[in-house]
């Protein structure tokens, strides 16, 4: 479970991102998973500024709900400057046709190393950060950029036989990586609602069985397919239809409407 202090030690670095919508989507993923330190490495200010201004001509809606992350985001002209205060730099790569002569581990394997460093920095009250790097939409991280990393990771993806180069949308990649870091839950997460429902009684199921038999008869199904419409078979089917009292009542309401419609058409 990551605390707020531990999450504050993670820095997401987008290197060469050109699409304001992708920058916004990355910011929104950070907001959704409780991270705030976003750094952009780009020679051009335009994509960064467009992503910061949701009301600009680009009309970037992907950052909706993450205005504070974008407001605090910083732009750097070099990767070295962006990660200067980081002790662990993790680079993401889809590998593709690039000749990567270093070990690349699956995200599930990289996550414990990152979590351990985040906890170490927090416990020692160090100001340093853990950096998670993402490359440009077109090329990903270059070999030169990957050389700055102390650990390389990739998101395992389905690889069809004919696939030449697998990659994921930038915003999606950020979301998947942050999910992996927080999937065991974190401080401030909401508990999933538990629905307490009354279980369907034998009486509920019997009423549903008889109603379904009436519908099969009224629609002519039992005459055309008698083997499929016997009472024992229908009763077994009902066991799967209405596990709760509410579900049984819903099915009965649907079947009554069918009967009403059938009887109306026959008059």
mmCIF file of C-alpha atoms in Angstrom, residues 87-246:
data_model
loop_
_atom_site.group_PDB
_atom_site.id
_atom_site.type_symbol
_atom_site.label_atom_id
_atom_site.label_comp_id
_atom_site.label_asym_id
_atom_site.label_seq_id
_atom_site.Cartn_x
_atom_site.Cartn_y
_atom_site.Cartn_z
ATOM 1 C CA UNK A 87 18.108 7.971 -7.720
ATOM 2 C CA UNK A 88 16.284 5.300 -9.738
ATOM 3 C CA UNK A 89 15.421 5.940 -13.382
ATOM 4 C CA UNK A 90 13.105 3.403 -14.982
ATOM 5 C CA UNK A 91 12.670 3.550 -18.752
ATOM 6 C CA UNK A 92 9.689 2.025 -20.518
ATOM 7 C CA UNK A 93 10.124 0.477 -23.945
ATOM 8 C CA UNK A 94 8.113 -1.611 -26.383
ATOM 9 C CA UNK A 95 11.516 -2.729 -27.809
ATOM 10 C CA UNK A 96 10.132 -3.214 -31.336
ATOM 11 C CA UNK A 97 12.919 -3.294 -33.899
ATOM 12 C CA UNK A 98 15.343 -1.429 -31.642
ATOM 13 C CA UNK A 99 18.564 -3.249 -30.752
ATOM 14 C CA UNK A 100 18.442 -3.036 -26.952
ATOM 15 C CA UNK A 101 21.528 -4.688 -25.539
ATOM 16 C CA UNK A 102 20.386 -4.605 -21.933
ATOM 17 C CA UNK A 103 17.992 -6.678 -19.885
ATOM 18 C CA UNK A 104 14.382 -5.561 -20.160
ATOM 19 C CA UNK A 105 12.070 -6.877 -17.439
ATOM 20 C CA UNK A 106 8.298 -7.123 -17.444
ATOM 21 C CA UNK A 107 6.442 -4.384 -15.590
ATOM 22 C CA UNK A 108 5.377 -6.844 -12.895
ATOM 23 C CA UNK A 109 9.050 -7.506 -12.130
ATOM 24 C CA UNK A 110 10.075 -3.855 -12.187
ATOM 25 C CA UNK A 111 7.298 -2.658 -9.874
ATOM 26 C CA UNK A 112 8.735 -4.157 -6.621
ATOM 27 C CA UNK A 113 12.081 -2.438 -7.254
ATOM 28 C CA UNK A 114 10.354 0.895 -7.763
ATOM 29 C CA UNK A 115 8.135 0.434 -4.715
ATOM 30 C CA UNK A 116 11.124 -0.481 -2.572
ATOM 31 C CA UNK A 117 13.000 2.664 -3.608
ATOM 32 C CA UNK A 118 9.949 4.869 -3.020
ATOM 33 C CA UNK A 119 9.650 3.492 0.507
ATOM 34 C CA UNK A 120 13.370 3.860 1.169
ATOM 35 C CA UNK A 121 13.361 7.518 0.123
ATOM 36 C CA UNK A 122 10.281 8.233 2.224
ATOM 37 C CA UNK A 123 11.581 6.460 5.333
ATOM 38 C CA UNK A 124 14.901 8.325 5.161
ATOM 39 C CA UNK A 125 13.145 11.589 4.359
ATOM 40 C CA UNK A 126 15.325 12.090 1.281
ATOM 41 C CA UNK A 127 14.279 14.738 -1.270
ATOM 42 C CA UNK A 128 15.282 12.557 -4.238
ATOM 43 C CA UNK A 129 12.813 10.990 -6.660
ATOM 44 C CA UNK A 130 12.167 7.805 -8.605
ATOM 45 C CA UNK A 131 11.670 8.594 -12.302
ATOM 46 C CA UNK A 132 9.432 6.672 -14.669
ATOM 47 C CA UNK A 133 10.264 7.585 -18.273
ATOM 48 C CA UNK A 134 8.033 7.390 -21.354
ATOM 49 C CA UNK A 135 9.197 8.174 -24.879
ATOM 50 C CA UNK A 136 7.552 9.992 -27.765
ATOM 51 C CA UNK A 137 4.426 8.713 -29.447
ATOM 52 C CA UNK A 138 6.306 7.944 -32.669
ATOM 53 C CA UNK A 139 9.611 6.426 -31.605
ATOM 54 C CA UNK A 140 9.457 5.715 -27.881
ATOM 55 C CA UNK A 141 12.656 6.231 -25.911
ATOM 56 C CA UNK A 142 15.784 6.237 -28.082
ATOM 57 C CA UNK A 143 18.846 4.159 -27.217
ATOM 58 C CA UNK A 144 20.575 7.329 -26.058
ATOM 59 C CA UNK A 145 17.682 8.160 -23.746
ATOM 60 C CA UNK A 146 17.536 4.585 -22.475
ATOM 61 C CA UNK A 147 21.214 4.866 -21.560
ATOM 62 C CA UNK A 148 20.196 7.262 -18.761
ATOM 63 C CA UNK A 149 18.068 4.529 -17.162
ATOM 64 C CA UNK A 150 19.084 2.196 -14.372
ATOM 65 C CA UNK A 151 16.238 -0.213 -15.152
ATOM 66 C CA UNK A 152 14.305 -0.976 -18.342
ATOM 67 C CA UNK A 153 10.779 -2.317 -18.306
ATOM 68 C CA UNK A 154 8.061 -3.203 -20.789
ATOM 69 C CA UNK A 155 4.323 -3.819 -20.627
ATOM 70 C CA UNK A 156 3.663 -7.398 -21.759
ATOM 71 C CA UNK A 157 1.234 -7.367 -24.681
ATOM 72 C CA UNK A 158 -0.399 -9.940 -26.908
ATOM 73 C CA UNK A 159 1.847 -10.493 -29.919
ATOM 74 C CA UNK A 160 0.161 -11.850 -33.056
ATOM 75 C CA UNK A 161 2.460 -13.753 -35.391
ATOM 76 C CA UNK A 162 2.366 -11.083 -38.082
ATOM 77 C CA UNK A 163 2.867 -8.161 -35.681
ATOM 78 C CA UNK A 164 5.988 -6.131 -36.456
ATOM 79 C CA UNK A 165 5.967 -3.484 -33.761
ATOM 80 C CA UNK A 166 3.776 -3.504 -30.676
ATOM 81 C CA UNK A 167 3.216 -0.297 -28.771
ATOM 82 C CA UNK A 168 0.600 1.255 -26.542
ATOM 83 C CA UNK A 169 -0.867 4.754 -26.545
ATOM 84 C CA UNK A 170 1.160 7.080 -24.312
ATOM 85 C CA UNK A 171 -1.691 7.868 -21.925
ATOM 86 C CA UNK A 172 -2.597 4.195 -21.675
ATOM 87 C CA UNK A 173 1.004 3.250 -20.946
ATOM 88 C CA UNK A 174 1.197 5.718 -18.077
ATOM 89 C CA UNK A 175 -2.098 4.445 -16.664
ATOM 90 C CA UNK A 176 -1.047 0.778 -16.836
ATOM 91 C CA UNK A 177 2.304 1.441 -15.148
ATOM 92 C CA UNK A 178 0.762 3.498 -12.354
ATOM 93 C CA UNK A 179 -1.932 0.891 -11.834
ATOM 94 C CA UNK A 180 0.732 -1.777 -11.399
ATOM 95 C CA UNK A 181 2.345 0.331 -8.680
ATOM 96 C CA UNK A 182 -0.919 0.896 -6.825
ATOM 97 C CA UNK A 183 -3.003 -2.205 -7.535
ATOM 98 C CA UNK A 184 -2.631 -3.479 -3.979
ATOM 99 C CA UNK A 185 -4.533 -0.391 -2.868
ATOM 100 C CA UNK A 186 -3.323 2.896 -1.430
ATOM 101 C CA UNK A 187 -4.176 5.424 1.218
ATOM 102 C CA UNK A 188 -7.327 7.301 0.330
ATOM 103 C CA UNK A 189 -8.771 4.650 -1.956
ATOM 104 C CA UNK A 190 -12.494 4.033 -1.776
ATOM 105 C CA UNK A 191 -13.853 0.690 -0.704
ATOM 106 C CA UNK A 192 -15.928 -1.028 -3.338
ATOM 107 C CA UNK A 193 -19.626 -1.043 -2.456
ATOM 108 C CA UNK A 194 -21.032 -4.360 -1.262
ATOM 109 C CA UNK A 195 -24.550 -5.107 -2.381
ATOM 110 C CA UNK A 196 -26.510 -6.934 0.318
ATOM 111 C CA UNK A 197 -29.473 -8.578 -1.350
ATOM 112 C CA UNK A 198 -32.026 -11.081 -0.164
ATOM 113 C CA UNK A 199 -31.528 -14.490 -1.760
ATOM 114 C CA UNK A 200 -34.329 -15.784 -3.941
ATOM 115 C CA UNK A 201 -36.553 -18.238 -2.082
ATOM 116 C CA UNK A 202 -37.861 -21.550 -3.385
ATOM 117 C CA UNK A 203 -41.234 -19.850 -3.715
ATOM 118 C CA UNK A 204 -39.689 -17.090 -5.891
ATOM 119 C CA UNK A 205 -38.140 -19.695 -8.176
ATOM 120 C CA UNK A 206 -41.314 -21.729 -8.411
ATOM 121 C CA UNK A 207 -43.359 -18.676 -9.387
ATOM 122 C CA UNK A 208 -40.723 -17.809 -11.971
ATOM 123 C CA UNK A 209 -40.753 -21.390 -13.277
ATOM 124 C CA UNK A 210 -44.514 -21.392 -13.784
ATOM 125 C CA UNK A 211 -44.444 -17.971 -15.416
ATOM 126 C CA UNK A 212 -41.716 -19.058 -17.820
ATOM 127 C CA UNK A 213 -43.693 -22.190 -18.684
ATOM 128 C CA UNK A 214 -46.711 -19.977 -19.445
ATOM 129 C CA UNK A 215 -44.585 -17.844 -21.774
ATOM 130 C CA UNK A 216 -43.207 -20.892 -23.581
ATOM 131 C CA UNK A 217 -46.766 -22.136 -24.101
ATOM 132 C CA UNK A 218 -48.156 -18.743 -25.176
ATOM 133 C CA UNK A 219 -45.401 -18.177 -27.736
ATOM 134 C CA UNK A 220 -45.703 -21.694 -29.152
ATOM 135 C CA UNK A 221 -42.162 -22.621 -28.177
ATOM 136 C CA UNK A 222 -43.264 -25.644 -26.125
ATOM 137 C CA UNK A 223 -45.130 -27.046 -29.134
ATOM 138 C CA UNK A 224 -42.212 -26.594 -31.524
ATOM 139 C CA UNK A 225 -39.506 -27.713 -29.108
ATOM 140 C CA UNK A 226 -41.178 -29.871 -26.464
ATOM 141 C CA UNK A 227 -37.921 -31.549 -25.431
ATOM 142 C CA UNK A 228 -36.473 -28.182 -24.422
ATOM 143 C CA UNK A 229 -39.572 -26.969 -22.615
ATOM 144 C CA UNK A 230 -40.269 -29.708 -20.084
ATOM 145 C CA UNK A 231 -40.932 -28.546 -16.551
ATOM 146 C CA UNK A 232 -37.763 -30.110 -15.025
ATOM 147 C CA UNK A 233 -35.544 -28.454 -17.640
ATOM 148 C CA UNK A 234 -37.227 -25.075 -17.167
ATOM 149 C CA UNK A 235 -36.927 -25.366 -13.387
ATOM 150 C CA UNK A 236 -33.189 -26.070 -13.703
ATOM 151 C CA UNK A 237 -32.833 -23.047 -15.960
ATOM 152 C CA UNK A 238 -34.579 -20.857 -13.403
ATOM 153 C CA UNK A 239 -31.969 -21.847 -10.797
ATOM 154 C CA UNK A 240 -29.500 -19.778 -12.825
ATOM 155 C CA UNK A 241 -31.793 -16.876 -13.628
ATOM 156 C CA UNK A 242 -32.776 -15.500 -10.250
ATOM 157 C CA UNK A 243 -30.116 -15.854 -7.598
ATOM 158 C CA UNK A 244 -31.507 -12.923 -5.607
ATOM 159 C CA UNK A 245 -35.100 -11.945 -4.828
ATOM 160 C CA UNK A 246 -34.654 -8.744 -6.839
#
